[in-house]
Tab-separated table of C-alpha atoms in Angstrom:
chain	number	residue	atom	x	y	z
A	27	MET	CA	-22.696	6.284	48.775
A	28	GLU	CA	-19.216	4.773	48.904
A	29	THR	CA	-18.161	3.561	45.448
A	30	SER	CA	-17.154	0.206	46.866
A	31	LEU	CA	-20.797	-0.404	47.849
A	32	ARG	CA	-22.326	0.415	44.468
A	33	LEU	CA	-23.726	-2.301	42.271
A	34	PRO	CA	-22.343	-2.952	38.770
A	35	TYR	CA	-24.182	-1.153	35.977
A	36	CYS	CA	-26.877	-3.291	34.298
A	37	TYR	CA	-27.896	-2.476	30.752
A	38	THR	CA	-31.541	-2.374	29.740
A	39	ALA	CA	-32.590	-3.367	26.226
A	40	LEU	CA	-32.730	-0.646	23.609
A	41	PRO	CA	-36.244	0.303	22.373
A	42	SER	CA	-35.548	-0.461	18.687
A	43	SER	CA	-32.844	-1.279	16.162
A	44	THR	CA	-32.343	2.426	15.419
A	45	HIS	CA	-31.809	3.526	19.013
A	46	ILE	CA	-28.390	4.069	20.632
A	47	ARG	CA	-27.153	5.157	24.037
A	48	VAL	CA	-25.096	8.279	24.603
A	49	LEU	CA	-23.210	9.234	27.753
A	50	GLU	CA	-24.008	12.476	29.498
A	51	ILE	CA	-20.698	13.234	31.159
A	52	GLU	CA	-20.723	15.388	34.332
A	53	HIS	CA	-18.495	18.434	33.887
A	54	ASP	CA	-15.572	18.725	36.276
A	55	ILE	CA	-12.100	20.211	35.992
A	56	ASP	CA	-10.739	18.394	39.066
A	57	GLU	CA	-8.660	15.480	37.756
A	58	ASN	CA	-8.890	13.688	41.086
A	59	LYS	CA	-12.684	13.528	41.305
A	60	PRO	CA	-14.369	10.355	40.014
A	61	LEU	CA	-15.940	10.202	36.578
A	62	LYS	CA	-19.765	10.575	36.711
A	63	GLY	CA	-22.459	10.445	34.121
A	64	ARG	CA	-25.666	8.812	32.964
A	65	LEU	CA	-26.725	6.959	29.847
A	66	ARG	CA	-29.629	8.145	27.690
A	67	THR	CA	-31.194	6.483	24.679
A	68	VAL	CA	-31.770	8.412	21.457
A	69	ASP	CA	-33.206	7.456	18.077
A	70	LEU	CA	-30.800	8.018	15.214
A	71	HIS	CA	-33.794	8.618	12.918
A	72	ASP	CA	-35.002	11.470	15.122
A	73	ASP	CA	-33.782	14.768	13.597
A	74	THR	CA	-34.389	16.548	16.944
A	75	ARG	CA	-32.113	14.201	18.941
A	76	ILE	CA	-29.475	15.677	21.213
A	77	PRO	CA	-26.136	16.586	19.539
A	78	TYR	CA	-23.268	14.331	20.582
A	79	ALA	CA	-19.573	13.919	20.014
A	80	ALA	CA	-18.226	10.528	18.909
A	81	LEU	CA	-15.038	9.262	20.599
A	82	SER	CA	-12.398	7.364	18.601
A	83	TYR	CA	-9.754	5.697	20.759
A	84	THR	CA	-7.953	2.434	21.369
A	85	TRP	CA	-9.123	0.019	24.007
A	86	GLY	CA	-5.588	-1.079	24.902
A	87	ARG	CA	-5.218	-3.984	27.243
A	88	PRO	CA	-8.542	-5.493	28.314
A	89	GLU	CA	-8.020	-4.462	31.882
A	90	PHE	CA	-11.094	-2.740	33.234
A	91	SER	CA	-9.642	-1.119	36.297
A	92	GLU	CA	-11.155	2.410	36.187
A	93	LYS	CA	-14.587	3.350	37.483
A	94	LEU	CA	-17.292	5.351	35.812
A	95	LEU	CA	-20.261	6.158	38.094
A	96	LEU	CA	-23.531	5.873	36.268
A	97	ASP	CA	-26.195	7.163	38.660
A	98	ASP	CA	-25.944	4.768	41.620
A	99	THR	CA	-23.956	2.045	39.840
A	100	ILE	CA	-20.434	1.435	38.644
A	101	LYS	CA	-19.277	0.730	35.086
A	102	LEU	CA	-15.674	-0.515	34.869
A	103	ILE	CA	-13.684	0.830	31.905
A	104	THR	CA	-10.098	0.778	30.627
A	105	SER	CA	-7.498	3.293	31.736
A	106	ASN	CA	-7.199	4.827	28.212
A	107	LEU	CA	-10.984	5.444	28.013
A	108	ALA	CA	-10.926	6.887	31.485
A	109	SER	CA	-8.160	9.313	30.656
A	110	ALA	CA	-10.073	10.437	27.568
A	111	LEU	CA	-13.205	11.090	29.616
A	112	HIS	CA	-11.196	13.007	32.219
A	113	ARG	CA	-9.827	15.199	29.456
A	114	PHE	CA	-13.141	15.872	27.713
A	115	ARG	CA	-15.276	16.339	30.817
A	116	SER	CA	-13.159	19.416	31.595
A	117	VAL	CA	-14.163	20.985	28.259
A	118	GLY	CA	-17.311	23.038	28.942
A	119	HIS	CA	-19.112	22.597	25.592
A	120	ILE	CA	-18.785	18.764	25.577
A	121	ARG	CA	-21.733	17.196	27.287
A	122	TRP	CA	-22.897	14.127	25.308
A	123	ILE	CA	-20.352	11.512	24.202
A	124	TRP	CA	-20.732	8.278	22.302
A	125	ALA	CA	-18.041	5.673	23.148
A	126	ASP	CA	-18.464	2.079	22.072
A	127	ALA	CA	-17.276	0.399	25.301
A	128	ILE	CA	-19.872	2.285	27.296
A	129	CYS	CA	-22.743	2.810	24.889
A	130	ILE	CA	-22.866	-0.784	23.577
A	131	ASN	CA	-23.408	-3.748	25.867
A	132	GLN	CA	-20.264	-5.605	24.946
A	133	GLU	CA	-21.482	-8.746	26.725
A	134	ASP	CA	-24.561	-9.082	24.503
A	135	ASP	CA	-23.740	-10.549	21.080
A	136	LYS	CA	-27.338	-9.919	19.869
A	137	GLU	CA	-27.105	-6.237	20.729
A	138	LYS	CA	-23.642	-6.002	19.128
A	139	SER	CA	-24.995	-7.541	15.934
A	140	LEU	CA	-27.607	-4.740	15.806
A	141	GLN	CA	-25.390	-1.866	16.962
A	142	ILE	CA	-22.245	-2.593	14.908
A	143	PRO	CA	-23.992	-1.964	11.567
A	144	LEU	CA	-25.144	1.407	12.965
A	145	MET	CA	-21.603	2.610	13.749
A	146	GLY	CA	-21.102	4.188	10.350
A	147	LYS	CA	-24.215	6.311	10.873
A	148	ILE	CA	-23.247	7.028	14.485
A	149	TYR	CA	-19.964	8.583	13.418
A	150	HIS	CA	-21.381	10.112	10.282
A	151	ASP	CA	-24.174	11.897	12.255
A	152	ALA	CA	-22.022	13.006	15.207
A	153	SER	CA	-21.508	16.733	15.616
A	154	TYR	CA	-17.753	15.984	15.480
A	155	VAL	CA	-15.333	13.160	16.123
A	156	MET	CA	-12.644	13.378	18.829
A	157	VAL	CA	-9.628	11.148	18.329
A	158	TRP	CA	-7.859	10.351	21.586
A	159	LEU	CA	-4.170	9.451	21.174
A	160	GLY	CA	-3.467	9.073	24.906
A	161	ASN	CA	-1.658	11.168	27.489
A	162	GLN	CA	1.852	9.730	27.653
A	163	SER	CA	4.485	12.427	28.094
A	164	ARG	CA	6.533	11.519	24.992
A	165	SER	CA	3.395	11.456	22.847
A	166	ILE	CA	2.399	14.885	24.093
A	167	GLU	CA	5.804	16.387	23.365
A	168	SER	CA	5.807	14.971	19.838
A	169	MET	CA	2.272	16.178	19.269
A	170	LYS	CA	3.292	19.693	20.408
A	171	THR	CA	6.148	19.675	17.908
A	172	VAL	CA	3.799	18.519	15.112
A	173	ARG	CA	1.288	21.214	16.001
A	174	THR	CA	3.993	23.906	15.812
A	175	ALA	CA	5.133	22.543	12.464
A	176	ALA	CA	1.575	22.613	11.127
A	177	ALA	CA	1.202	26.238	12.128
A	178	ARG	CA	4.443	27.197	10.324
A	179	ILE	CA	3.373	25.348	7.172
A	180	LEU	CA	0.021	27.194	7.279
A	181	GLU	CA	1.755	30.544	7.622
A	182	ASN	CA	4.351	29.890	4.884
A	183	PRO	CA	3.063	27.092	2.689
A	184	ASP	CA	5.471	27.803	-0.176
A	185	ASP	CA	8.647	28.141	1.931
A	186	PRO	CA	10.470	24.762	2.190
A	187	GLN	CA	12.504	26.073	5.129
A	188	THR	CA	9.347	25.998	7.304
A	189	PHE	CA	9.706	22.202	7.618
A	190	SER	CA	12.741	21.078	9.518
A	191	GLN	CA	14.342	17.650	9.450
A	192	ALA	CA	14.024	17.691	13.221
A	193	ILE	CA	10.280	17.337	12.903
A	194	LEU	CA	10.482	13.946	11.141
A	195	PRO	CA	11.042	11.770	14.216
A	196	HIS	CA	8.097	13.408	15.920
A	197	ILE	CA	5.544	12.905	13.110
A	198	THR	CA	6.831	9.375	12.643
A	199	TYR	CA	6.351	8.720	16.355
A	200	VAL	CA	2.811	10.138	16.357
A	201	THR	CA	1.718	8.052	13.398
A	202	GLN	CA	3.176	4.968	15.082
A	203	LEU	CA	0.886	5.385	18.124
A	204	PRO	CA	-1.518	2.453	18.587
A	205	TRP	CA	-4.538	4.425	17.283
A	206	PHE	CA	-3.078	4.445	13.772
A	207	SER	CA	-3.144	0.633	13.532
A	208	ARG	CA	-6.568	-0.049	15.098
A	209	ARG	CA	-9.078	-1.523	12.636
A	210	TRP	CA	-12.232	0.311	13.786
A	211	VAL	CA	-10.710	3.788	13.496
A	212	ILE	CA	-10.827	3.519	9.692
A	213	GLN	CA	-14.589	3.951	9.763
A	214	GLU	CA	-14.610	6.252	12.742
A	215	VAL	CA	-12.325	8.903	11.259
A	216	THR	CA	-13.426	8.849	7.611
A	217	LEU	CA	-17.179	9.348	7.839
A	218	ASN	CA	-17.292	12.741	9.562
A	219	PRO	CA	-16.024	16.066	8.160
A	220	SER	CA	-15.116	17.454	11.551
A	221	VAL	CA	-12.266	15.441	13.107
A	222	SER	CA	-9.781	16.590	15.730
A	223	PHE	CA	-6.833	14.748	17.269
A	224	HIS	CA	-6.126	15.044	20.994
A	225	CYS	CA	-3.048	14.008	22.948
A	226	GLY	CA	-3.199	15.144	26.532
A	227	SER	CA	-4.228	18.799	26.264
A	228	VAL	CA	-2.790	19.200	22.771
A	229	GLU	CA	-5.429	19.440	19.977
A	230	LEU	CA	-4.820	19.395	16.207
A	231	SER	CA	-7.333	19.240	13.372
A	232	TRP	CA	-7.176	16.427	10.829
A	233	GLN	CA	-6.343	18.873	8.019
A	234	ARG	CA	-3.386	20.323	9.886
A	235	LEU	CA	-2.046	16.985	10.975
A	236	TYR	CA	-2.133	15.736	7.402
A	237	LYS	CA	-0.145	18.773	6.206
A	238	VAL	CA	2.788	17.548	8.348
A	239	VAL	CA	2.256	13.918	7.353
A	240	HIS	CA	2.344	14.902	3.687
A	241	MET	CA	5.577	16.895	4.073
A	242	ALA	CA	7.193	14.016	5.971
A	243	LYS	CA	6.149	11.627	3.232
A	244	LEU	CA	7.977	13.718	0.659
A	245	MET	CA	11.191	13.685	2.712
A	246	LEU	CA	11.295	10.152	4.046
A	247	GLN	CA	11.392	6.643	2.566
A	248	PRO	CA	7.949	5.027	2.637
A	249	THR	CA	6.981	3.729	6.100
A	250	PRO	CA	3.906	1.697	7.034
A	251	SER	CA	2.814	4.295	9.603
A	252	LEU	CA	2.916	7.225	7.166
A	253	ASP	CA	1.287	5.164	4.455
A	254	SER	CA	-1.516	4.235	6.864
A	255	ALA	CA	-2.119	7.874	7.770
A	256	ILE	CA	-2.214	8.813	4.060
A	257	SER	CA	-4.670	5.982	3.323
A	258	LEU	CA	-6.944	7.239	6.048
A	259	TRP	CA	-6.731	10.759	4.668
A	260	ARG	CA	-7.594	9.679	1.125
A	261	LEU	CA	-10.590	7.705	2.420
A	262	TRP	CA	-11.677	10.703	4.496
A	263	LEU	CA	-11.587	12.882	1.395
A	264	GLU	CA	-13.603	10.268	-0.496
A	265	TRP	CA	-16.372	10.162	2.113
A	266	SER	CA	-16.474	13.494	3.849
A	267	ILE	CA	-15.019	16.288	1.744
A	268	SER	CA	-18.354	17.055	0.089
A	269	ARG	CA	-19.851	17.884	3.533
A	270	ILE	CA	-17.351	20.660	4.167
A	271	GLU	CA	-18.514	24.153	3.166
A	272	THR	CA	-15.020	25.144	1.973
A	273	ALA	CA	-14.522	21.802	0.201
A	274	PRO	CA	-13.091	23.201	-3.087
A	275	ASN	CA	-10.407	25.138	-1.162
A	276	VAL	CA	-9.593	22.138	0.967
A	277	VAL	CA	-9.159	19.903	-2.043
A	278	GLN	CA	-6.996	22.367	-3.890
A	279	SER	CA	-4.695	22.760	-0.867
A	280	PHE	CA	-3.808	19.054	-0.735
A	281	THR	CA	-2.126	17.060	-3.488
A	282	GLU	CA	-2.427	13.509	-2.086
A	283	ILE	CA	-6.122	12.944	-2.825
A	284	GLU	CA	-6.117	10.241	-5.515
A	285	GLY	CA	-6.490	6.531	-5.184
A	286	ALA	CA	-8.877	6.097	-2.225
A	287	PRO	CA	-9.762	2.377	-1.846
A	288	THR	CA	-13.531	1.977	-2.198
A	289	SER	CA	-14.145	-1.730	-2.892
A	290	MET	CA	-14.102	-4.361	-0.156
A	291	THR	CA	-11.025	-6.146	-1.475
A	292	ALA	CA	-9.193	-2.832	-1.989
A	293	LEU	CA	-10.062	-1.780	1.575
A	294	LEU	CA	-8.960	-5.105	2.977
A	295	ARG	CA	-5.602	-4.846	1.248
A	296	ALA	CA	-5.045	-1.099	1.910
A	297	PHE	CA	-5.624	-1.478	5.638
A	298	ASP	CA	-4.159	-4.926	6.064
A	299	ASN	CA	-1.828	-3.687	8.872
A	300	PHE	CA	-4.776	-2.337	10.922
A	301	ASP	CA	-5.479	-4.902	13.619
A	302	CYS	CA	-8.447	-5.860	15.822
A	303	SER	CA	-8.881	-8.205	18.735
A	304	ASP	CA	-11.756	-10.069	17.115
A	305	PRO	CA	-10.839	-11.436	13.635
A	306	ARG	CA	-14.467	-11.218	12.589
A	307	ASP	CA	-14.076	-7.476	12.708
A	308	LEU	CA	-11.523	-7.652	9.865
A	309	ILE	CA	-14.697	-7.807	7.670
A	310	TYR	CA	-17.300	-6.120	9.848
A	311	SER	CA	-15.257	-2.990	10.616
A	312	ILE	CA	-15.075	-1.790	6.981
A	313	LEU	CA	-18.436	-2.888	5.601
A	314	GLY	CA	-19.740	0.711	5.962
A	315	LEU	CA	-16.962	2.098	3.750
A	316	GLN	CA	-17.285	-0.041	0.650
A	317	ARG	CA	-19.029	1.224	-2.483
A	318	ASP	CA	-19.693	-2.276	-3.846
A	319	ARG	CA	-23.081	-2.065	-2.087
A	320	LEU	CA	-22.484	-5.429	-0.623
A	321	ILE	CA	-24.876	-6.556	2.137
A	322	ILE	CA	-23.871	-9.335	4.478
A	323	ASP	CA	-25.256	-10.319	7.843
A	324	VAL	CA	-23.328	-8.907	10.834
A	325	ASN	CA	-23.763	-11.643	13.327
A	326	TYR	CA	-21.405	-12.267	16.282
A	327	THR	CA	-22.827	-15.706	16.860
A	328	TYR	CA	-20.958	-16.785	13.696
A	329	SER	CA	-17.435	-18.164	13.984
A	330	THR	CA	-14.552	-16.422	12.218
A	331	GLU	CA	-14.507	-19.114	9.522
A	332	GLU	CA	-18.266	-18.666	8.920
A	333	VAL	CA	-17.832	-14.919	8.569
A	334	PHE	CA	-15.028	-15.348	6.038
A	335	ILE	CA	-17.063	-17.945	4.085
A	336	ASN	CA	-20.236	-15.832	4.063
A	337	PHE	CA	-18.279	-12.788	2.904
A	338	ALA	CA	-16.507	-14.693	0.094
A	339	GLU	CA	-19.763	-16.217	-1.126
A	340	ALA	CA	-21.671	-12.946	-1.016
A	341	TYR	CA	-18.865	-10.918	-2.598
A	342	SER	CA	-18.189	-13.447	-5.360
A	343	ASN	CA	-21.841	-13.587	-6.313
A	344	HIS	CA	-22.393	-9.837	-6.017
A	345	ASN	CA	-23.274	-8.049	-9.271
A	346	ASN	CA	-20.649	-5.546	-10.336
A	347	GLU	CA	-20.590	-4.230	-13.857
A	348	THR	CA	-16.965	-3.067	-13.814
A	349	ARG	CA	-15.080	-5.593	-11.719
A	350	ASP	CA	-14.957	-9.387	-11.522
A	351	LEU	CA	-15.355	-9.856	-7.807
A	352	LEU	CA	-14.793	-13.609	-7.804
A	353	PHE	CA	-11.432	-13.051	-9.483
A	354	CYS	CA	-10.547	-10.541	-6.681
A	355	VAL	CA	-11.385	-13.173	-4.025
A	356	LEU	CA	-9.359	-15.901	-5.827
A	357	ALA	CA	-6.409	-13.621	-6.351
A	358	GLU	CA	-6.367	-12.716	-2.654
A	359	ARG	CA	-6.457	-16.456	-1.793
A	360	THR	CA	-3.293	-17.119	-3.740
A	361	THR	CA	-1.407	-14.573	-1.604
A	362	ARG	CA	-2.898	-15.287	1.838
A	363	HIS	CA	-1.780	-18.726	2.954
A	364	ASN	CA	0.728	-20.232	5.350
A	365	GLY	CA	1.678	-23.270	3.286
A	366	ASN	CA	-0.962	-25.613	4.614
A	367	ASN	CA	-4.730	-25.846	4.694
A	368	ASP	CA	-5.459	-26.086	8.417
A	369	SER	CA	-7.456	-22.866	8.708
A	370	GLY	CA	-10.826	-24.652	8.554
A	371	LEU	CA	-11.700	-22.705	5.370
A	372	PRO	CA	-12.465	-24.058	1.875
A	373	SER	CA	-9.213	-23.637	-0.047
A	374	TRP	CA	-10.606	-21.051	-2.489
A	375	ILE	CA	-11.506	-18.618	0.384
A	376	PRO	CA	-8.904	-16.120	1.610
A	377	ASP	CA	-7.878	-16.221	5.230
A	378	TRP	CA	-7.872	-12.428	6.051
A	379	ARG	CA	-5.879	-13.117	9.287
A	380	ILE	CA	-2.825	-13.817	7.094
A	381	SER	CA	-0.999	-10.881	5.551
A	382	PRO	CA	-0.617	-11.069	1.729
A	383	VAL	CA	2.669	-12.213	0.252
A	384	GLY	CA	3.329	-11.255	-3.354
A	385	GLY	CA	0.618	-11.001	-6.009
A	386	PHE	CA	-1.261	-13.187	-8.408
A	387	PRO	CA	1.395	-14.931	-10.407
A	388	LEU	CA	0.106	-14.015	-13.875
A	389	GLU	CA	-1.806	-10.924	-14.894
A	390	LEU	CA	-5.001	-12.508	-16.234
A	391	ARG	CA	-8.147	-10.677	-17.267
A	392	PRO	CA	-11.308	-12.493	-16.133
A	393	VAL	CA	-14.285	-12.903	-18.370
A	394	ALA	CA	-17.890	-12.830	-17.138
A	395	GLY	CA	-19.781	-15.758	-15.748
A	396	GLN	CA	-19.231	-17.351	-12.359
A	397	PHE	CA	-21.166	-18.180	-9.265
A	398	ILE	CA	-20.718	-19.929	-5.938
A	399	ARG	CA	-23.356	-21.828	-3.992
A	400	LYS	CA	-23.574	-24.268	-1.156
A	401	SER	CA	-24.757	-27.816	-1.566
A	402	PRO	CA	-28.236	-28.512	-0.114
A	403	ASN	CA	-26.823	-30.032	3.060
A	404	ASN	CA	-24.102	-27.380	3.432
A	405	SER	CA	-21.437	-30.122	3.275
A	406	HIS	CA	-19.468	-28.463	0.474
A	407	HIS	CA	-19.256	-25.485	-1.799
A	408	ILE	CA	-19.968	-25.489	-5.516
A	409	LEU	CA	-17.824	-23.043	-7.545
A	410	THR	CA	-18.388	-22.455	-11.204
A	411	MET	CA	-15.848	-20.274	-12.936
A	412	ASN	CA	-15.600	-18.966	-16.486
A	413	HIS	CA	-12.201	-17.584	-15.931
A	414	PHE	CA	-9.162	-16.480	-17.905
A	415	GLN	CA	-8.850	-14.416	-21.058
A	416	ASN	CA	-5.378	-14.105	-22.529
A	417	PRO	CA	-3.875	-12.484	-25.633
A	418	SER	CA	-3.211	-14.675	-28.610
A	419	ALA	CA	0.331	-15.753	-29.456
A	420	SER	CA	0.005	-13.977	-32.831
A	421	GLU	CA	-1.013	-10.434	-33.560
A	422	LYS	CA	-4.578	-11.456	-34.325
A	423	ASP	CA	-7.608	-10.954	-32.105
A	424	GLU	CA	-7.489	-12.035	-28.494
A	425	ALA	CA	-8.152	-15.679	-27.732
A	426	PRO	CA	-10.346	-16.272	-24.659
A	427	LEU	CA	-9.609	-19.482	-22.836
A	428	THR	CA	-12.642	-20.261	-20.718
A	429	ILE	CA	-12.303	-22.766	-17.901
A	430	ALA	CA	-15.548	-23.802	-16.248
A	431	TYR	CA	-14.980	-25.542	-12.910
A	432	ILE	CA	-17.502	-27.144	-10.606
A	433	VAL	CA	-15.719	-27.711	-7.320
A	434	ALA	CA	-16.694	-29.290	-4.019
A	435	HIS	CA	-14.515	-30.545	-1.181
A	436	ASP	CA	-12.924	-33.892	-0.092
A	437	GLU	CA	-10.447	-34.257	-2.928
A	438	ASN	CA	-6.656	-33.928	-3.164
A	439	GLU	CA	-6.187	-30.702	-5.115
A	440	ASN	CA	-6.780	-27.406	-3.400
A	441	PHE	CA	-7.138	-23.965	-5.005
A	442	LEU	CA	-3.465	-23.033	-4.746
A	443	ASP	CA	-2.397	-26.113	-6.696
A	444	PHE	CA	-5.113	-25.505	-9.223
A	445	ALA	CA	-4.143	-21.807	-9.691
A	446	GLU	CA	-0.439	-22.632	-10.110
A	447	ARG	CA	-1.264	-25.326	-12.655
A	448	VAL	CA	-3.628	-23.077	-14.669
A	449	VAL	CA	-1.019	-20.324	-14.759
A	450	ARG	CA	1.710	-22.738	-15.870
A	451	VAL	CA	-0.423	-24.197	-18.674
A	452	ILE	CA	-1.592	-20.825	-19.974
A	453	THR	CA	1.927	-19.505	-19.893
A	454	ASP	CA	3.136	-22.469	-21.924
A	455	TRP	CA	0.224	-21.924	-24.309
A	456	CYS	CA	0.972	-18.249	-24.763
A	457	ASN	CA	4.687	-18.958	-25.398
A	458	ALA	CA	4.016	-21.724	-27.951
A	459	GLU	CA	4.844	-20.879	-31.565
A	460	ARG	CA	1.612	-21.337	-33.465
A	461	SER	CA	-1.090	-19.414	-35.262
A	462	ILE	CA	-4.223	-18.688	-33.271
A	463	TYR	CA	-6.246	-20.048	-36.213
A	464	GLY	CA	-4.324	-23.243	-36.444
A	465	PHE	CA	-3.366	-24.469	-32.976
A	466	ASN	CA	-3.704	-28.156	-32.217
A	467	LEU	CA	-6.622	-28.962	-29.980
A	468	ASN	CA	-5.053	-32.356	-29.125
A	469	TRP	CA	-1.910	-30.493	-27.977
A	470	ILE	CA	-3.973	-28.375	-25.515
A	471	GLU	CA	-5.899	-31.415	-24.354
A	472	ARG	CA	-2.587	-33.284	-23.712
A	473	LYS	CA	-1.044	-30.307	-21.896
A	474	PHE	CA	-4.153	-29.393	-19.917
A	475	LEU	CA	-4.853	-31.955	-17.208
A	476	PRO	CA	-4.724	-35.225	-19.247
A	477	ALA	CA	-7.673	-37.616	-19.111
A	478	VAL	CA	-9.815	-35.661	-16.695
A	479	GLY	CA	-13.080	-34.877	-18.482
A	480	GLU	CA	-14.668	-33.941	-21.701
A	481	TRP	CA	-13.485	-31.160	-24.001
A	482	LEU	CA	-16.195	-28.909	-25.412
A	483	THR	CA	-15.224	-26.860	-28.466
A	484	SER	CA	-17.265	-24.335	-30.389
A	485	GLU	CA	-17.136	-23.745	-34.123
A	486	GLU	CA	-14.737	-20.863	-33.501
A	487	TYR	CA	-11.236	-22.244	-33.302
A	488	TRP	CA	-10.107	-19.715	-30.705
A	489	ASN	CA	-12.943	-20.352	-28.195
A	490	ILE	CA	-12.115	-23.384	-26.091
A	491	SER	CA	-14.167	-24.464	-23.091
A	492	TYR	CA	-13.197	-27.076	-20.609
A	493	ALA	CA	-15.633	-28.532	-18.098
A	494	LYS	CA	-14.721	-30.785	-15.183
A	495	THR	CA	-16.273	-31.790	-11.877
A	496	GLU	CA	-13.662	-31.630	-9.178
A	497	GLN	CA	-13.625	-32.292	-5.441
A	498	PHE	CA	-12.193	-29.277	-3.700
A	499	HIS	CA	-11.522	-28.534	-0.018
């Protein structure tokens, strides 16, 4: 049948929330022949399921100009995905492939909401992960140079002469390819111990590629692209190294293994320069990598603002014995703003679409006790904080200053103004010349938001609590 006469492919519903589709690609070494295959459903909970390879790639421009023949129908795909399938269908041992644009019905938000949370398991359970970097001629030449450098380092690991300055532009170019800044690849590359990078016909293992990245890092000034590759490597070690039979040898052969981000806020900051076309995926794409054990609803019927709000509420209220998660959210909010409050978000919630600028203006240690909840009619948010603990001005015991705030919206002061004011007052307080056992409560009341509520003091002179109801938007 002529391809022009074929009907578009029509997805059928998956049998259950644990089922996925995999593509059976038809083997062919002729680059000019059309791509052919068929989709098959498998249950991820079935230990006897067919072995499959998971593909990690960039979508590129949303131009679906290439054809994949699925039985008697046509599925339109992007040129980058088509080039990857052309490459891997010529490899005899590759038969079953999972690729998101084909195996998930991207037009069905309900299906996406069920399949996206499974992606961590999909990549984790794959026989191996194939990273496709494209087939541009310059990329291929740089990848060949990097592969040669990796082989020399492996042969003579202790000889500094094996790594030439001429290699640096090539490894920099490779790590600046679009794949290294795509949000979803973070999860795709870190959850499987068997990862290989492919550029045209050039193939290189993750371990060998990192050898060159690490050497370049030692010789160059820090660059975002090299830092991104190293962050991915550290996270890969955190999640997958224990599944490699030669794990102890692998760990000993690499020195850059410390400091993998494992909390949600650490992941969000570490991979801030990794982008995605849907801002909701700024959160959804890394949920499977956090060790906070946070559970939030992945739902593509929510707006971006609703996703950010739901995440901030869930994260701030999440129980964590070692970290004050509300403090992490508030600290991020002070660094992610554009000077106005037109994002549609409550002012205490970070806008993860905005890159952070600077850090929290004063290093404050939070004390326990805070929660966030919505009002019954969802018209505003209630935030209660028991916040800052700061050293005393003398050499005596620390003096906790606890500020309990109940905040809603529809008032003048937003969180940034509040944070700046709290920092200013506490700084003045710490710099004041006084004994912790004899400071003037009236002085603090005068300095700290005059005439706005009732001061509550305990019998201990150094424990001061301030309570106020404040409108907050």
